[in-house]
XYZ file of C-alpha atoms in Angstrom:
293
model
C 244.627 122.564 59.927
C 247.343 122.210 57.292
C 249.276 125.178 55.994
C 248.466 126.295 52.465
C 252.020 127.458 51.836
C 255.184 125.590 51.019
C 258.279 126.278 48.960
C 258.887 124.168 45.865
C 262.173 122.503 44.983
C 264.028 124.481 42.308
C 266.233 122.704 39.734
C 269.928 123.496 40.090
C 270.196 124.808 36.526
C 267.644 127.502 37.398
C 270.019 128.853 40.050
C 273.615 127.939 39.194
C 275.528 128.732 36.006
C 275.674 125.789 33.555
C 279.481 125.524 33.431
C 280.000 125.863 37.187
C 281.983 122.621 37.432
C 283.515 122.510 33.959
C 286.715 120.453 34.082
C 285.972 118.957 37.510
C 285.847 115.229 38.299
C 283.703 113.642 41.018
C 283.937 110.138 42.470
C 280.664 108.951 44.014
C 280.116 105.861 46.149
C 276.507 104.777 45.975
C 276.217 106.789 42.770
C 274.318 104.149 40.848
C 270.953 104.870 42.451
C 268.924 107.029 44.809
C 270.011 110.382 46.157
C 273.624 110.011 45.047
C 272.576 109.228 41.473
C 270.594 112.468 41.389
C 273.475 114.454 42.881
C 275.798 112.967 40.261
C 273.387 113.829 37.457
C 273.120 117.415 38.695
C 276.887 117.862 38.967
C 277.307 116.448 35.462
C 274.717 118.866 34.066
C 276.922 121.612 35.522
C 280.035 120.332 33.737
C 281.437 117.596 35.997
C 282.725 114.229 34.830
C 281.892 111.345 37.136
C 283.009 107.927 38.324
C 280.263 106.052 40.157
C 280.966 103.205 42.564
C 278.840 100.220 43.560
C 278.966 96.459 43.931
C 276.579 95.447 41.121
C 278.650 95.943 37.979
C 275.898 95.495 35.377
C 273.503 97.879 37.095
C 276.337 100.360 37.628
C 277.284 100.344 33.937
C 273.663 100.950 32.974
C 273.513 103.883 35.383
C 276.736 105.397 34.010
C 275.469 105.089 30.446
C 272.156 106.698 31.391
C 273.918 109.566 33.162
C 276.056 110.231 30.096
C 273.040 110.165 27.766
C 270.972 112.473 29.948
C 273.661 115.060 30.666
C 275.999 115.031 27.677
C 278.943 114.684 30.048
C 281.124 111.648 30.788
C 280.505 108.994 33.419
C 282.238 105.688 34.059
C 281.273 102.710 36.180
C 283.968 101.692 38.648
C 282.647 98.594 40.449
C 283.916 98.097 43.974
C 282.970 97.267 47.552
C 283.571 100.202 49.893
C 284.143 97.751 52.745
C 287.389 96.656 51.096
C 290.220 99.190 51.033
C 292.033 97.452 48.174
C 288.885 97.675 46.062
C 288.684 101.413 46.660
C 292.346 101.814 45.725
C 291.516 100.180 42.398
C 288.494 102.463 41.941
C 290.701 105.515 42.453
C 293.264 104.205 39.958
C 290.584 103.591 37.323
C 289.167 107.079 37.825
C 292.533 108.808 37.534
C 293.519 106.651 34.545
C 290.324 107.788 32.785
C 289.980 111.419 33.844
C 293.445 112.362 35.127
C 292.342 113.568 38.554
C 289.694 113.635 41.283
C 288.386 116.978 42.582
C 285.282 115.967 44.517
C 284.409 112.842 46.495
C 280.910 111.906 47.637
C 280.713 109.183 50.277
C 277.169 107.958 49.849
C 277.210 104.156 50.073
C 274.841 103.111 52.853
C 272.947 100.218 54.384
C 270.166 99.845 56.938
C 268.353 97.234 59.004
C 265.190 98.432 60.722
C 264.789 96.547 63.980
C 264.479 97.201 67.703
C 267.671 96.700 69.687
C 266.628 93.281 70.955
C 265.871 92.152 67.406
C 269.023 93.563 65.793
C 271.732 90.937 65.403
C 275.374 91.758 65.976
C 276.071 90.834 62.358
C 273.398 93.211 61.045
C 274.700 96.035 63.234
C 278.268 95.384 62.094
C 277.273 95.246 58.425
C 275.725 98.719 58.516
C 278.791 100.158 60.246
C 281.081 98.487 57.716
C 279.218 99.969 54.757
C 278.481 103.434 56.136
C 281.396 104.197 58.437
C 284.246 101.884 57.432
C 283.254 102.386 53.796
C 283.537 106.142 54.236
C 286.947 105.760 55.879
C 288.181 103.472 53.090
C 286.962 105.906 50.445
C 288.634 108.860 52.135
C 291.856 106.969 52.772
C 292.063 105.742 49.174
C 291.392 109.182 47.664
C 293.279 111.297 50.186
C 296.551 111.753 48.316
C 294.746 112.789 45.140
C 292.293 115.114 46.892
C 295.172 116.805 48.710
C 296.888 117.270 45.350
C 293.817 118.890 43.771
C 292.807 120.800 46.934
C 289.485 119.038 46.610
C 286.337 118.560 48.642
C 284.653 115.683 50.463
C 280.900 115.415 50.904
C 279.389 112.720 53.113
C 275.727 111.725 53.049
C 274.764 111.546 56.710
C 271.346 111.581 58.416
C 269.426 113.290 61.207
C 268.667 109.992 62.971
C 271.271 110.442 65.689
C 270.322 113.993 66.683
C 267.721 112.382 68.932
C 266.968 108.760 69.706
C 264.880 107.200 66.926
C 263.336 103.755 67.493
C 264.518 100.868 65.317
C 267.425 102.898 63.927
C 270.354 101.905 66.171
C 272.702 100.768 63.401
C 272.419 103.713 60.990
C 272.295 106.173 63.891
C 275.616 104.905 65.232
C 277.139 104.718 61.761
C 276.127 108.223 60.698
C 277.265 109.718 64.006
C 280.641 108.197 63.218
C 280.590 109.641 59.706
C 279.939 113.121 61.118
C 282.859 112.726 63.524
C 285.144 111.433 60.781
C 284.290 114.432 58.616
C 285.315 116.727 61.465
C 288.713 115.028 61.664
C 289.158 115.313 57.899
C 288.354 119.016 58.175
C 291.060 119.539 60.795
C 293.775 117.267 59.409
C 293.411 118.101 55.724
C 292.309 121.727 55.971
C 295.912 122.997 55.775
C 296.199 121.182 52.422
C 293.246 123.101 50.984
C 290.786 120.248 51.482
C 287.243 120.753 52.790
C 284.895 118.144 54.272
C 281.183 118.521 54.999
C 278.107 116.363 55.535
C 274.570 116.652 54.241
C 271.900 115.146 56.503
C 268.738 114.554 54.444
C 265.260 114.385 55.912
C 262.407 112.435 54.294
C 263.099 112.452 50.557
C 260.351 111.314 48.193
C 261.079 108.329 45.988
C 263.944 106.954 48.057
C 264.353 103.632 49.844
C 264.370 105.372 53.211
C 261.105 107.182 52.563
C 259.440 104.009 51.309
C 260.317 102.318 54.597
C 259.542 105.155 56.989
C 256.590 106.958 55.397
C 253.389 104.876 55.475
C 251.507 104.702 52.183
C 248.859 107.399 51.886
C 250.245 109.364 54.821
C 251.996 112.215 53.003
C 249.696 114.834 54.534
C 250.364 113.505 58.029
C 254.119 113.632 57.487
C 253.997 117.124 55.967
C 252.174 118.377 59.051
C 255.286 117.656 61.119
C 257.707 119.352 58.707
C 257.949 123.134 59.206
C 258.558 123.668 55.474
C 255.230 121.858 54.869
C 256.387 119.403 52.219
C 258.316 116.175 51.846
C 261.771 116.724 50.402
C 262.886 115.902 46.883
C 266.211 114.617 45.615
C 266.625 117.995 43.950
C 266.833 119.594 47.402
C 269.809 117.420 48.323
C 271.490 117.928 44.958
C 271.208 121.708 45.279
C 272.838 121.610 48.711
C 275.638 119.473 47.278
C 276.209 121.912 44.423
C 276.526 124.785 46.879
C 278.939 122.912 49.145
C 281.182 121.954 46.218
C 281.110 125.474 44.788
C 283.531 128.282 45.541
C 280.683 130.076 47.312
C 281.234 127.580 50.151
C 285.031 127.731 50.288
C 284.977 128.878 53.933
C 282.533 126.174 54.989
C 284.145 122.984 56.275
C 283.603 120.544 59.112
C 279.857 121.187 59.043
C 276.769 118.992 58.943
C 274.014 120.637 56.912
C 270.550 119.265 57.672
C 268.417 119.435 54.530
C 265.116 118.357 56.020
C 262.691 121.275 55.963
C 263.241 121.758 59.689
C 261.864 118.310 60.488
C 264.574 117.371 63.008
C 263.218 120.002 65.390
C 259.749 118.474 65.410
C 260.320 114.809 64.645
C 259.491 113.150 67.954
C 255.911 114.436 67.901
C 254.701 111.959 65.275
C 256.326 108.771 66.611
C 254.230 106.497 68.871
C 256.266 106.784 72.070
C 256.598 105.012 74.465
C 254.412 102.482 72.662
C 257.102 101.925 70.024
C 259.426 100.650 72.742
C 256.931 98.928 75.041
C 255.037 97.203 72.233
C 256.912 96.940 68.897
C 253.628 96.018 67.198
C 252.544 99.658 67.495
C 255.503 100.714 65.378
C 254.716 98.006 62.837
C 251.076 99.100 62.777
C 252.130 102.656 61.946
C 254.271 101.319 59.100
C 252.311 98.309 57.773
C 254.504 98.094 54.669
C 257.694 98.019 56.719
C 260.153 95.469 55.329
C 262.216 93.957 58.127
């Protein structure tokens, strides 16, 4: 029997004051699409100016133009590959040349290959770590001097995958565990300079690449049944958490990983076909017939 109650996602502007981030500048890797695009849009609606980072320059410029049109704030496209430190140095220079400073940094660039361990190549594993973990390090290292100067804040988009073993998720699990650990070091090393660093770990978020891979079509009710909050998350939920963590209301919160998943991490293993998913990979593929490998 399904619960008849669930909270609804509330837009940030219904909760936070419209000029909360007036005069602030955010740099966002992975900001051209998905969750990080929505976070960027929300921050801009609250007064932020933004520089979004990605590898596909044309798509990135279109995203920046759309963000500016929709929010009335300023956004620029700063193409770059987070795997290359020199590229991130150039991104930082372009952002400061345009806006004069960087207050907030969101490390959201990510990659994933869904495969069992025996089917995951060393190159695929390395690629995910280079984008997620090395990319986060390069972004932090390139922005560090400026963020120390502005007493700014880092926010890393992590995951709940590594809180327990999840089949076919070795690469992102290892990468995101590293991101969490890196954020802890940033907290300790840069805290005395007035810098904070936190992670958000999203659960299933509707309309994202991750949800399209992991939630079988037509199975929303099944998935909701294993989420204590009784609904699949929305990008608004992640954006609201980001707004709070960047705000002064969170100025004594640092070195934390905030799971924004409706409580799902506490109940996740119940809906996975185990041990069938390990003994017979076809059972996992049958559960997710639209899985793109």
